[in-house]
XYZ file of C-alpha atoms in Angstrom:
778
model
C -31.597 -169.252 -35.695
C -31.272 -167.900 -38.999
C -34.930 -168.421 -41.581
C -32.852 -170.494 -43.724
C -31.242 -173.048 -41.254
C -35.098 -172.630 -40.454
C -36.248 -173.889 -43.840
C -33.657 -176.777 -44.346
C -34.093 -177.896 -41.223
C -38.057 -178.742 -42.071
C -36.986 -179.683 -45.184
C -34.951 -182.037 -43.105
C -37.281 -183.295 -41.577
C -40.143 -184.151 -43.844
C -37.242 -186.046 -46.313
C -36.252 -188.465 -43.638
C -40.056 -188.931 -42.892
C -40.460 -189.314 -46.581
C -37.481 -190.563 -49.141
C -37.466 -193.996 -47.954
C -41.089 -194.659 -50.624
C -39.093 -192.904 -53.667
C -35.223 -194.384 -52.758
C -36.774 -198.343 -52.242
C -37.363 -197.940 -56.135
C -35.309 -199.418 -58.208
C -33.023 -196.815 -60.981
C -31.846 -199.877 -62.590
C -31.179 -203.204 -64.306
C -29.462 -205.756 -64.875
C -31.172 -208.495 -66.505
C -29.284 -212.335 -67.989
C -29.861 -213.723 -70.033
C -28.341 -216.649 -71.434
C -28.269 -216.866 -76.297
C -28.439 -219.395 -78.184
C -25.968 -221.875 -78.705
C -23.553 -221.110 -81.327
C -22.671 -225.146 -82.745
C -19.142 -223.512 -84.767
C -16.806 -226.349 -86.859
C -13.984 -224.413 -85.577
C -13.093 -222.133 -82.152
C -14.604 -218.893 -81.464
C -12.355 -216.904 -81.253
C -14.157 -213.116 -80.810
C -17.772 -212.186 -80.453
C -17.905 -208.153 -82.208
C -21.204 -205.826 -82.467
C -21.905 -204.174 -85.856
C -24.991 -202.598 -86.397
C -26.573 -203.534 -83.339
C -25.782 -207.408 -84.365
C -23.572 -209.656 -82.709
C -21.381 -212.036 -84.306
C -18.942 -215.199 -83.345
C -15.896 -214.405 -84.813
C -13.514 -217.596 -85.668
C -10.443 -217.832 -87.821
C -12.374 -217.758 -91.255
C -16.311 -217.980 -90.311
C -18.737 -215.928 -88.622
C -21.277 -216.157 -87.693
C -24.128 -213.417 -87.465
C -27.166 -213.261 -84.575
C -30.576 -212.599 -86.257
C -32.432 -209.897 -85.193
C -34.953 -211.311 -82.357
C -32.021 -213.071 -80.746
C -33.174 -216.199 -81.536
C -30.698 -218.367 -83.740
C -27.390 -217.584 -85.296
C -27.192 -217.705 -88.869
C -24.702 -220.040 -91.365
C -21.170 -219.484 -91.038
C -19.775 -217.282 -93.698
C -16.534 -216.351 -94.934
C -14.218 -213.984 -93.577
C -11.098 -212.493 -94.507
C -7.336 -213.289 -93.725
C -5.481 -210.542 -92.548
C -8.073 -208.284 -91.152
C -8.543 -207.516 -87.797
C -12.462 -206.411 -87.595
C -12.706 -203.713 -85.693
C -16.197 -203.970 -82.205
C -14.433 -206.052 -80.195
C -11.024 -207.574 -78.761
C -8.477 -207.361 -82.157
C -6.158 -210.057 -81.602
C -2.647 -210.352 -81.442
C -0.339 -208.557 -82.673
C -2.844 -205.527 -86.149
C -1.925 -203.993 -88.563
C -4.708 -203.584 -90.387
C -7.716 -203.148 -89.497
C -11.938 -204.031 -90.758
C -15.352 -202.300 -90.614
C -17.570 -204.600 -90.666
C -20.626 -203.553 -92.262
C -24.385 -206.013 -91.561
C -27.328 -205.830 -94.300
C -29.966 -207.860 -93.938
C -27.937 -211.463 -92.970
C -24.698 -210.693 -94.330
C -21.698 -209.423 -93.497
C -19.818 -207.193 -95.840
C -15.816 -205.615 -94.263
C -14.376 -202.426 -94.893
C -10.434 -202.825 -94.928
C -9.274 -199.236 -93.800
C -5.118 -198.265 -94.143
C -2.575 -199.725 -92.503
C -2.205 -198.158 -88.858
C 2.088 -195.906 -88.992
C 3.118 -199.245 -86.649
C 2.411 -202.986 -85.923
C 0.942 -202.372 -82.740
C 0.051 -205.300 -79.885
C -2.198 -204.967 -76.212
C -4.677 -202.691 -78.968
C -8.310 -201.545 -78.299
C -10.575 -199.036 -80.836
C -13.068 -197.123 -80.069
C -15.276 -194.280 -82.174
C -16.403 -191.128 -82.314
C -18.557 -189.085 -83.851
C -15.270 -187.032 -85.793
C -12.919 -190.159 -85.372
C -12.495 -193.795 -85.021
C -9.254 -194.859 -82.802
C -6.823 -197.016 -82.537
C -4.752 -196.941 -79.045
C -1.630 -199.656 -78.774
C 1.913 -201.353 -77.773
C 4.380 -200.745 -80.438
C 7.304 -203.511 -81.556
C 9.500 -201.727 -78.614
C 5.990 -201.721 -75.562
C 6.034 -197.624 -76.412
C 1.948 -196.362 -76.024
C 0.473 -194.686 -79.579
C -2.849 -193.215 -79.860
C -4.023 -192.587 -83.454
C -6.559 -191.163 -85.041
C -8.765 -192.127 -88.612
C -11.228 -188.515 -89.032
C -14.417 -190.042 -90.974
C -15.734 -188.356 -93.992
C -12.321 -187.859 -95.252
C -12.716 -189.073 -99.091
C -8.601 -190.109 -98.575
C -8.816 -190.598 -94.476
C -5.259 -191.732 -93.132
C -3.901 -192.088 -90.180
C -2.499 -188.926 -87.342
C 0.437 -189.875 -84.362
C -1.904 -188.249 -81.720
C 0.018 -188.140 -78.413
C -0.321 -190.904 -76.452
C -0.982 -191.523 -72.222
C 1.309 -190.099 -69.986
C 3.853 -193.559 -68.062
C 2.932 -196.079 -70.793
C 1.332 -199.232 -69.626
C -1.588 -201.774 -71.268
C -4.176 -200.728 -72.972
C -7.499 -202.934 -71.666
C -10.466 -200.845 -72.818
C -10.490 -197.685 -75.035
C -13.650 -196.415 -75.371
C -15.731 -192.630 -76.970
C -18.277 -191.105 -75.168
C -19.003 -187.930 -74.075
C -16.663 -186.134 -76.475
C -14.008 -187.842 -75.059
C -11.771 -191.238 -74.828
C -11.578 -192.965 -71.795
C -8.613 -195.365 -71.284
C -8.883 -198.241 -68.461
C -4.678 -199.931 -67.470
C -4.210 -202.214 -65.214
C -4.995 -199.614 -61.704
C -5.501 -196.271 -63.855
C -8.191 -195.006 -65.691
C -7.154 -191.879 -68.219
C -9.590 -189.316 -70.328
C -8.823 -187.588 -73.268
C -9.485 -184.927 -75.564
C -8.515 -183.520 -77.844
C -9.026 -180.284 -76.719
C -7.221 -180.990 -72.860
C -5.282 -183.748 -73.530
C -4.352 -186.237 -71.051
C -6.800 -186.844 -67.441
C -6.111 -188.969 -64.047
C -9.938 -190.463 -63.297
C -10.895 -193.003 -60.229
C -9.464 -196.677 -61.238
C -11.989 -199.178 -60.836
C -11.782 -201.871 -57.318
C -11.589 -204.763 -59.757
C -9.724 -205.785 -62.633
C -11.654 -204.760 -65.559
C -11.465 -207.265 -68.853
C -9.326 -206.503 -71.468
C -12.133 -205.740 -74.624
C -14.802 -205.002 -72.176
C -15.579 -201.468 -72.433
C -18.779 -200.405 -74.382
C -21.108 -197.240 -73.988
C -24.152 -196.632 -73.254
C -26.574 -193.659 -72.993
C -24.895 -190.122 -73.096
C -22.615 -190.204 -69.864
C -22.057 -194.463 -68.829
C -19.375 -196.505 -69.602
C -20.281 -200.818 -69.050
C -17.184 -203.250 -67.849
C -16.870 -206.297 -67.121
C -14.474 -207.196 -63.977
C -13.544 -210.017 -61.726
C -11.068 -211.647 -60.449
C -9.733 -214.771 -62.422
C -11.315 -217.960 -60.650
C -13.912 -215.470 -59.050
C -17.473 -214.203 -60.261
C -18.168 -211.254 -62.783
C -19.374 -208.370 -62.554
C -20.745 -206.143 -64.571
C -19.845 -201.987 -63.301
C -20.478 -199.037 -64.826
C -18.564 -195.778 -65.599
C -20.182 -192.295 -65.162
C -17.561 -189.916 -67.715
C -18.606 -186.878 -65.970
C -18.607 -187.871 -62.367
C -15.846 -189.994 -63.263
C -17.241 -192.707 -60.594
C -17.856 -195.905 -59.302
C -20.481 -198.322 -59.097
C -21.075 -202.078 -59.378
C -24.096 -202.693 -61.498
C -24.462 -206.629 -61.278
C -21.946 -209.084 -59.340
C -22.494 -212.365 -59.794
C -22.146 -213.052 -63.500
C -20.272 -216.519 -64.251
C -16.314 -216.153 -63.702
C -15.762 -218.097 -66.770
C -17.185 -215.268 -68.952
C -14.389 -214.300 -71.875
C -14.563 -212.059 -74.597
C -17.051 -209.603 -74.416
C -18.424 -207.307 -76.504
C -21.650 -204.682 -76.481
C -25.191 -206.214 -77.036
C -28.133 -204.211 -76.813
C -28.103 -201.746 -73.245
C -26.100 -204.431 -72.265
C -22.233 -206.629 -72.806
C -22.614 -210.141 -74.300
C -19.751 -212.557 -73.308
C -18.347 -216.520 -74.074
C -18.771 -219.143 -71.755
C -16.986 -222.134 -71.142
C -13.652 -222.965 -73.017
C -13.486 -222.022 -77.148
C -13.619 -225.689 -78.666
C -14.509 -226.773 -81.267
C -18.201 -227.808 -81.342
C -21.709 -225.996 -78.641
C -19.806 -223.226 -77.773
C -22.482 -221.261 -75.114
C -22.603 -217.515 -75.445
C -24.400 -215.334 -72.395
C -25.709 -211.821 -72.042
C -26.188 -209.372 -69.526
C -28.588 -205.605 -70.196
C -29.665 -202.885 -68.155
C -33.386 -201.878 -67.641
C -34.535 -199.545 -66.879
C -36.336 -199.064 -63.510
C -40.280 -198.603 -63.211
C -40.459 -194.551 -60.792
C -44.059 -194.154 -60.669
C -45.809 -190.292 -59.439
C -47.259 -192.107 -56.288
C -51.439 -190.562 -55.634
C -50.295 -187.840 -53.870
C -48.040 -186.638 -56.877
C -50.527 -186.658 -58.465
C -52.610 -185.105 -56.313
C -50.884 -182.172 -56.822
C -50.334 -181.785 -60.132
C -54.169 -181.378 -61.385
C -54.829 -179.159 -58.387
C -51.756 -176.989 -60.328
C -53.470 -177.994 -64.418
C -56.694 -177.103 -62.807
C -55.771 -173.709 -61.257
C -54.084 -172.703 -64.989
C -57.229 -173.429 -66.189
C -59.999 -172.004 -63.972
C -57.228 -168.363 -64.301
C -57.709 -168.868 -67.916
C -61.614 -170.218 -67.573
C -61.672 -166.113 -64.404
C -60.253 -164.293 -67.455
C -62.576 -165.460 -69.821
C -65.767 -163.962 -67.985
C -64.485 -161.666 -66.893
C -63.110 -159.318 -69.376
C -64.775 -158.266 -72.331
C -62.950 -158.992 -75.342
C -63.878 -157.119 -77.707
C -60.785 -156.157 -79.526
C -57.331 -157.285 -80.368
C -55.714 -155.060 -78.030
C -57.625 -156.533 -75.014
C -56.523 -159.591 -75.925
C -52.805 -159.376 -77.038
C -52.208 -157.013 -74.263
C -55.065 -156.540 -71.712
C -56.379 -153.852 -72.312
C -52.646 -151.804 -71.636
C -53.235 -152.131 -67.728
C -50.857 -154.564 -66.490
C -48.888 -152.863 -62.961
C -44.977 -153.077 -63.888
C -44.245 -155.508 -61.267
C -46.064 -158.440 -62.877
C -45.286 -157.423 -66.211
C -41.193 -158.049 -64.955
C -42.308 -160.952 -63.310
C -44.201 -162.709 -66.012
C -41.743 -160.866 -68.036
C -39.027 -163.505 -66.456
C -40.684 -166.390 -65.970
C -41.522 -165.979 -69.741
C -37.801 -166.083 -70.362
C -36.968 -169.216 -67.301
C -38.936 -172.051 -69.135
C -38.190 -175.615 -69.456
C -34.868 -174.663 -71.010
C -33.801 -173.415 -67.423
C -35.495 -175.692 -65.142
C -33.855 -179.253 -67.278
C -31.247 -178.441 -69.479
C -29.477 -175.531 -67.855
C -29.580 -178.178 -64.127
C -27.587 -181.242 -66.350
C -25.155 -178.623 -68.328
C -24.221 -177.155 -65.468
C -24.363 -180.393 -64.241
C -22.289 -181.764 -67.423
C -20.121 -179.083 -66.959
C -19.815 -175.872 -65.046
C -21.702 -172.347 -64.666
C -20.103 -170.977 -68.149
C -23.497 -169.868 -70.348
C -24.243 -168.064 -66.505
C -21.935 -165.062 -67.675
C -24.533 -164.230 -70.211
C -26.717 -163.419 -66.906
C -24.525 -161.279 -65.422
C -23.658 -159.876 -68.606
C -27.143 -158.930 -69.963
C -28.297 -157.614 -66.569
C -26.089 -154.076 -67.545
C -27.462 -154.300 -71.152
C -30.980 -154.691 -69.967
C -30.324 -150.675 -67.945
C -30.064 -149.170 -71.137
C -32.315 -150.767 -72.538
C -34.776 -149.438 -70.138
C -33.903 -145.693 -70.417
C -33.475 -146.055 -73.766
C -35.204 -149.098 -76.498
C -37.980 -150.055 -74.181
C -39.839 -146.407 -73.592
C -39.485 -145.568 -77.427
C -41.496 -148.285 -78.654
C -44.188 -148.507 -75.738
C -44.908 -144.713 -76.815
C -45.679 -146.156 -80.055
C -48.366 -148.302 -78.418
C -47.655 -151.408 -80.353
C -49.045 -154.285 -79.900
C -46.660 -156.088 -82.287
C -43.444 -154.516 -82.494
C -43.032 -155.332 -86.088
C -44.959 -152.725 -86.960
C -42.140 -150.430 -86.499
C -40.537 -152.652 -89.052
C -42.891 -151.043 -90.733
C -43.289 -147.435 -89.981
C -39.312 -146.647 -90.024
C -39.571 -148.429 -92.967
C -41.504 -150.784 -95.364
C -44.333 -152.840 -95.307
C -42.597 -155.881 -97.023
C -39.575 -155.169 -93.949
C -42.291 -155.859 -90.655
C -43.928 -159.274 -92.500
C -40.542 -160.902 -93.636
C -39.637 -161.004 -89.524
C -42.767 -160.793 -88.976
C -42.925 -164.373 -90.728
C -39.099 -165.277 -89.956
C -39.663 -164.630 -86.185
C -42.473 -166.798 -85.841
C -40.790 -168.952 -87.682
C -38.641 -169.399 -84.983
C -40.704 -169.487 -82.278
C -42.521 -172.757 -82.885
C -39.601 -174.341 -84.888
C -36.496 -173.384 -81.913
C -38.109 -172.399 -78.622
C -42.166 -173.873 -78.817
C -41.566 -177.366 -79.635
C -38.151 -177.896 -77.300
C -39.977 -176.058 -74.326
C -42.219 -178.997 -75.211
C -39.940 -182.092 -75.736
C -37.626 -180.893 -72.912
C -40.875 -181.497 -70.008
C -42.130 -183.944 -72.042
C -38.689 -186.259 -71.130
C -38.725 -185.160 -67.281
C -42.713 -186.289 -66.946
C -41.712 -189.667 -69.659
C -38.563 -190.287 -67.294
C -41.201 -190.020 -63.709
C -44.471 -191.379 -64.530
C -43.656 -193.829 -67.320
C -46.138 -191.785 -69.438
C -45.444 -192.484 -73.179
C -43.360 -188.539 -74.310
C -46.348 -188.447 -76.718
C -49.231 -188.168 -74.434
C -46.852 -185.567 -72.207
C -46.284 -183.612 -74.788
C -50.018 -183.528 -75.725
C -51.270 -182.961 -71.954
C -48.573 -180.110 -71.690
C -49.559 -178.903 -74.988
C -52.970 -179.077 -74.383
C -53.285 -177.382 -71.455
C -51.942 -174.926 -72.611
C -54.036 -173.528 -75.454
C -56.969 -173.643 -73.439
C -55.734 -171.077 -70.601
C -54.160 -168.901 -73.428
C -56.710 -168.952 -75.554
C -59.357 -168.727 -73.251
C -57.737 -165.352 -71.403
C -55.933 -163.472 -73.184
C -52.442 -162.053 -71.847
C -53.645 -160.791 -68.754
C -53.944 -164.467 -67.546
C -50.203 -165.333 -69.571
C -49.154 -162.365 -67.332
C -51.191 -163.077 -63.953
C -50.372 -167.116 -64.265
C -47.353 -166.215 -64.768
C -45.810 -164.998 -61.164
C -48.275 -168.252 -59.804
C -45.927 -170.637 -61.802
C -42.604 -168.673 -60.936
C -43.650 -168.932 -57.516
C -44.235 -172.682 -57.999
C -40.924 -173.830 -59.855
C -38.466 -171.329 -57.973
C -40.153 -172.590 -54.898
C -39.383 -176.719 -55.747
C -35.030 -175.637 -57.309
C -34.802 -174.528 -53.590
C -36.383 -177.510 -52.349
C -34.495 -179.435 -54.478
C -30.878 -177.621 -53.892
C -31.505 -177.863 -50.193
C -32.478 -181.915 -50.008
C -29.858 -182.697 -51.883
C -28.113 -180.461 -49.106
C -29.078 -182.276 -45.793
C -28.500 -185.863 -47.568
C -24.598 -185.054 -47.694
C -22.124 -185.617 -44.993
C -20.056 -182.523 -45.254
C -23.573 -180.602 -46.505
C -23.255 -177.170 -47.596
C -19.480 -177.357 -47.317
C -18.653 -179.848 -48.715
C -20.649 -179.800 -51.259
C -18.025 -176.663 -52.223
C -15.191 -178.119 -52.230
C -16.508 -180.894 -54.664
C -17.846 -178.614 -56.787
C -14.188 -176.144 -56.686
C -12.094 -179.501 -56.665
C -13.885 -179.753 -60.523
C -14.158 -177.167 -61.413
C -18.157 -176.822 -61.223
C -18.675 -173.313 -60.335
C -16.178 -171.912 -62.666
C -18.127 -169.337 -64.919
C -15.120 -166.814 -66.152
C -13.256 -168.083 -69.615
C -11.081 -164.939 -70.832
C -9.502 -166.522 -74.016
C -10.518 -166.220 -77.590
C -10.950 -169.759 -78.501
C -13.707 -169.213 -81.154
C -15.394 -172.367 -80.721
C -16.115 -172.065 -77.048
C -18.937 -169.473 -75.218
C -15.921 -166.866 -73.794
C -16.930 -163.888 -72.131
C -16.563 -162.340 -74.524
C -18.567 -163.637 -76.392
C -21.262 -163.423 -74.341
C -20.478 -159.643 -74.307
C -20.882 -160.093 -78.580
C -23.574 -162.306 -77.779
C -25.253 -160.081 -75.550
C -23.733 -156.222 -76.786
C -26.397 -157.794 -80.543
C -28.005 -159.856 -79.474
C -30.057 -157.676 -75.789
C -28.658 -153.471 -76.127
C -28.975 -153.245 -80.186
C -32.135 -156.161 -81.119
C -34.218 -156.256 -77.579
C -37.152 -154.903 -79.877
C -37.142 -158.526 -81.624
C -38.102 -161.152 -78.987
C -42.783 -160.051 -79.423
C -42.975 -162.734 -76.541
C -40.789 -160.495 -73.910
C -42.178 -156.999 -75.737
C -45.233 -158.238 -75.560
C -44.771 -157.563 -71.691
C -43.661 -154.451 -72.217
C -46.089 -152.969 -75.121
C -48.279 -154.165 -72.224
C -47.732 -151.502 -69.163
C -49.843 -148.064 -68.196
C -47.794 -146.221 -70.315
C -43.354 -145.650 -71.176
C -42.292 -145.453 -67.188
C -43.380 -147.917 -66.570
C -42.066 -150.052 -69.449
C -39.056 -149.195 -68.286
C -39.716 -149.544 -65.087
C -40.196 -153.914 -65.652
C -37.334 -154.131 -67.748
C -35.321 -153.227 -63.895
C -37.584 -155.949 -62.807
C -36.725 -158.188 -65.116
C -33.359 -157.820 -64.502
C -33.128 -157.647 -60.797
C -34.546 -161.150 -60.994
C -32.197 -162.829 -63.507
C -28.966 -163.272 -61.680
C -30.651 -164.858 -58.052
C -32.617 -166.928 -60.381
C -29.890 -167.702 -62.544
C -27.746 -168.705 -59.487
C -30.133 -171.108 -58.306
C -30.986 -172.958 -62.136
C -27.387 -174.202 -62.116
C -26.880 -174.237 -58.411
C -29.060 -177.554 -59.048
C -26.901 -178.880 -61.778
C -24.160 -178.483 -59.589
C -25.979 -180.181 -56.665
C -26.513 -183.328 -58.735
C -23.545 -183.578 -60.084
C -21.831 -183.436 -55.764
C -25.055 -185.852 -54.769
C -24.374 -188.472 -57.627
C -20.547 -188.690 -57.227
C -21.178 -189.978 -53.873
C -24.167 -191.898 -55.102
C -23.592 -193.162 -58.870
C -25.693 -196.348 -57.801
C -29.187 -194.396 -57.912
C -27.936 -193.072 -62.239
C -29.571 -194.682 -64.263
C -27.381 -194.845 -66.925
C -29.895 -195.329 -69.894
C -31.442 -191.910 -69.680
C -29.975 -188.517 -71.625
C -27.462 -186.018 -69.907
C -30.842 -183.636 -69.989
C -33.270 -186.235 -67.814
C -30.218 -186.176 -65.185
C -32.558 -183.996 -62.692
C -35.921 -184.865 -63.657
C -34.762 -188.703 -62.372
C -33.779 -187.385 -59.539
C -37.269 -185.926 -58.492
C -38.452 -189.195 -59.912
C -36.118 -191.949 -57.812
C -35.627 -189.396 -54.349
C -37.150 -186.583 -52.894
C -40.522 -188.089 -51.731
C -43.803 -187.783 -51.942
C -45.705 -185.609 -52.452
C -42.837 -183.008 -53.440
C -42.181 -185.306 -56.144
C -45.581 -183.646 -57.264
C -44.404 -180.105 -56.435
C -41.516 -179.891 -58.927
C -42.959 -182.136 -61.519
C -45.904 -179.605 -60.500
C -42.454 -176.687 -61.542
C -41.711 -178.274 -64.598
C -45.194 -177.843 -66.231
C -44.802 -174.664 -64.734
C -41.222 -173.347 -66.458
C -42.249 -174.555 -69.752
C -46.438 -173.064 -69.870
C -45.723 -169.902 -68.302
C -43.335 -169.911 -72.165
C -45.352 -172.215 -73.862
C -48.574 -169.509 -73.070
C -46.514 -166.882 -74.296
C -45.197 -168.239 -77.544
C -48.384 -168.514 -78.151
C -50.194 -165.437 -76.768
C -46.954 -163.763 -79.140
C -47.340 -165.765 -82.126
C -51.087 -165.792 -82.667
C -50.717 -161.401 -82.700
C -48.219 -161.837 -85.229
C -50.072 -163.437 -87.422
C -53.414 -161.102 -86.278
C -51.678 -157.804 -86.172
C -48.908 -158.910 -89.125
C -51.219 -160.809 -91.005
C -54.634 -160.784 -90.863
C -55.268 -157.328 -89.693
C -52.976 -156.199 -93.339
C -54.531 -158.695 -95.660
C -58.074 -158.031 -95.372
C -59.520 -154.512 -96.011
C -61.556 -152.842 -93.040
C -61.271 -155.970 -90.586
C -64.150 -156.018 -87.801
C -62.712 -155.953 -84.458
C -65.255 -158.948 -82.817
C -63.874 -160.983 -86.085
C -60.104 -160.240 -84.937
C -60.750 -161.599 -81.911
C -62.233 -164.557 -83.225
C -59.020 -164.703 -86.056
C -56.311 -164.249 -82.444
C -58.502 -166.692 -80.761
C -58.171 -169.314 -83.404
C -54.762 -168.348 -83.893
C -53.511 -169.151 -81.040
C -54.787 -172.841 -81.078
C -53.322 -173.600 -84.399
C -49.778 -171.442 -83.204
C -50.246 -174.050 -80.127
C -50.961 -177.236 -82.418
C -47.698 -176.278 -84.740
C -45.990 -176.441 -81.564
C -47.383 -179.419 -80.504
C -46.193 -181.445 -84.262
C -42.937 -179.401 -83.856
C -41.891 -180.816 -80.336
C -43.335 -184.478 -81.448
C -41.039 -184.361 -84.852
C -38.627 -183.545 -82.177
C -39.383 -186.425 -80.211
C -37.903 -188.902 -82.395
C -34.631 -188.222 -82.536
C -31.745 -188.459 -79.353
C -30.275 -185.877 -79.005
C -27.318 -184.584 -76.315
C -27.753 -181.391 -75.358
C -31.179 -179.695 -76.129
C -29.550 -176.271 -74.557
C -27.220 -176.458 -77.455
C -29.800 -177.185 -79.466
C -31.832 -174.087 -78.967
C -29.372 -171.343 -79.171
C -27.668 -172.844 -82.489
C -31.318 -172.363 -84.361
C -32.507 -169.578 -82.155
C -29.194 -168.127 -84.145
C -28.874 -169.987 -87.591
C -33.139 -168.573 -87.882
C -33.926 -165.633 -85.915
C -30.514 -162.987 -86.328
C -30.879 -161.532 -89.277
C -34.951 -159.597 -89.151
C -33.373 -158.841 -85.515
C -30.964 -156.494 -87.221
C -32.785 -154.074 -88.892
C -34.514 -152.706 -85.737
C -29.925 -151.686 -85.181
C -30.390 -150.298 -88.050
C -34.061 -148.177 -87.928
C -33.484 -147.021 -83.977
C -29.275 -146.501 -84.228
C -28.810 -145.491 -88.024
C -30.903 -142.337 -89.839
C -29.456 -143.406 -93.226
C -30.946 -147.218 -93.154
C -33.834 -147.720 -96.327
C -35.372 -150.703 -97.271
C -33.771 -152.149 -99.709
C -30.468 -152.192 -97.886
C -31.923 -153.605 -95.344
C -33.858 -156.363 -97.057
C -30.685 -157.651 -98.520
C -29.089 -156.626 -95.475
C -31.604 -160.030 -93.605
C -31.549 -162.059 -96.839
C -27.583 -162.076 -96.630
C -27.394 -162.608 -92.903
C -28.960 -165.755 -93.189
C -27.120 -167.572 -95.896
C -24.259 -166.305 -94.574
C -25.143 -167.498 -90.342
C -25.571 -171.063 -92.282
C -22.426 -171.755 -94.074
C -20.354 -170.805 -91.121
C -23.045 -172.776 -88.688
C -22.305 -175.614 -92.146
C -18.853 -175.393 -92.205
C -18.772 -175.264 -87.934
C -16.422 -172.387 -88.444
C -17.452 -170.936 -84.620
C -19.774 -171.911 -80.950
C -23.120 -172.150 -81.985
C -23.461 -169.932 -79.245
C -21.548 -166.712 -81.429
C -24.553 -167.861 -84.485
C -27.438 -164.935 -83.092
C -24.777 -162.470 -83.219
C -23.204 -163.196 -86.235
C -26.134 -162.717 -88.235
C -27.221 -160.346 -86.496
C -23.567 -158.106 -86.651
C -24.652 -159.546 -90.722
C -27.126 -157.850 -90.475
C -26.113 -154.579 -89.464
C -22.764 -153.963 -91.288
C -24.231 -155.095 -94.973
C -27.826 -153.482 -94.417
C -26.029 -150.107 -93.971
C -23.738 -150.730 -96.422
C -25.876 -151.623 -98.634
C -28.469 -149.271 -97.552
C -25.618 -146.330 -99.112
C -27.248 -148.317 -102.716
C -30.580 -146.291 -102.871
C -31.631 -143.217 -101.752
C -32.219 -141.946 -97.746
C -35.194 -141.928 -96.676
C -37.551 -139.642 -97.357
C -40.615 -139.650 -94.425
C -40.006 -138.292 -90.498
C -38.105 -140.559 -88.046
C -39.075 -138.489 -85.143
C -39.825 -140.744 -82.220
C -38.453 -143.629 -84.684
C -34.496 -142.930 -83.995
C -32.564 -142.662 -80.315
C -31.661 -139.185 -80.632
C -33.805 -136.804 -79.144
C -33.650 -134.120 -82.205
C -35.889 -136.591 -85.147
């Protein structure tokens, strides 16, 4: 028996013994509720939802349910001839109206008439437009789109669904439309058109579909005269699950209500009208005593390592604090490079991205390894020979102190606003999902521990804790994949077959579509983000600057590259394993959670006691490894690029004290940004982190290319290039010209081109460039 087989056998035995403890927990439940009885002086035709409020609609009046759900308001007049969005559409439909609720008042915004009168029509919204599907007078299917945000919106005709059929429900979710027909379920996306999906086992009630969370749709279904069911449809795996199967048989006219559905009951005559609803609630998935023990031991160990280096090292200079006295072994620096590069974004957001889409972003890792080879031979040894602590010192030597300070300030902003906030927020999301602890306390807990051991131990604590953290997080990731494989009926072969059938392992897109992440885009990005501008990243460069000499600095990059590809496959494989697992077990999902919470939910709901704690420790490790690196790097920049530049004759001990204080300050600012981020519902934090890094970090990065690869670039030209790049990239972002993955490379390219051309307007550099460029004769 091979080593891998033995390992999987051990993991499976452990899972079999203890899995019942986790599986017994309810991932999500459905709570029914009787709403206030409506006293109506005319028959109630429909229920509709507007601005999160429930309305009952008659032929000439509407009634609004109070915000607290305790009573129905007085009837308000309804304009004649308008079909109201937010619920089932009447027969036929020609002119629609959007309802708006302000306080207890209802208003109506009439929309342009449809190109054709439709019947059996259904409406849905996506962020970009309103969509209406129905049958025209000749029973032909029609799909119309009304773009949002236009001064004079007009309906656009889109390709209708194939083979016709009466629409029962139309829902916008996960950037696509989901159309339910009798015995059929279809998906429409702007870039892919129509595709078929598995159909529900029970007939769906017309107009009952409503999106919930980021990837689920709820439906009311059932045979006439039999108890109704609440079904959930997962838009990513295309799987159906029964949420509840004992709802009233006379339920009719369903509409969205809170996190579920509301409906009318009874015949719908004049007088008292019964209304009820069912709402999805998240189950409580709490950590057990062994999980807490593992997490506490891990946190104490990290704090202990920081205290150990604090007591052992005599930090008499900022060199000891920031670059470990330049005594870090190359292999430790290489492992630390990978640990710092694989943050909670890798541990949570990348599995979520692979779960939702495929392995397309892994292409970047493969291409980046080729770029790192060039960096290891040419770039890193050049900078290591200069004995820098801040990589921005190079920009001062090559150009001007103002270029150094401007670039350093932008880098600090990128690290605190773009990276640290996201990296702190993601694991706090996981912890909140698993333990029920409020997200604010999760952010404070993780940020506090990381600040403490980083401030105590400096760079040596950062590097050596990185190594321990890498072992913890990779061990947990491999176990999660093994757990899924063992619990699939077909094992590894089933996982690979279903993943291949759904193209979940697709990596290469050779199209020239600039709105997508393609191979050409990754090559473009790696060329500018790695090959030409690797020194821009103080977090990574600080490790290479901590090695003994320029040879070891280059070898640390080789070690980093060697780990990158297998490590990347592990994180993307988690997402694929989750896809296959939840496709087979859709009832184990929580419709209310975000897509980024998929892996944390799996950890909490499925894994055995103790292992859950280990993987939570891995999430901590993924975040804390990068957090400590960012905090240490930001403190380095603040101390070396600003304090020691602005203070005359700085005292070494005071410099170290300032560095320690800045470590704490940087950590607290990052915590503040993370708390701000937690207040927003964001679809993919992986995309957000890429977007912010491109907008803020590309401008100054091009300055390194101009400095290392050209002799003609000068300070005025570079300053113009940096400013222009930031402005033009922001304009591209505002106009949504390209995929966010391109922003960083575009910004760098703009800085290089504009900066070089602008340099031609000024005299060439007069100082010696010896040792500052890649050219041997300088």
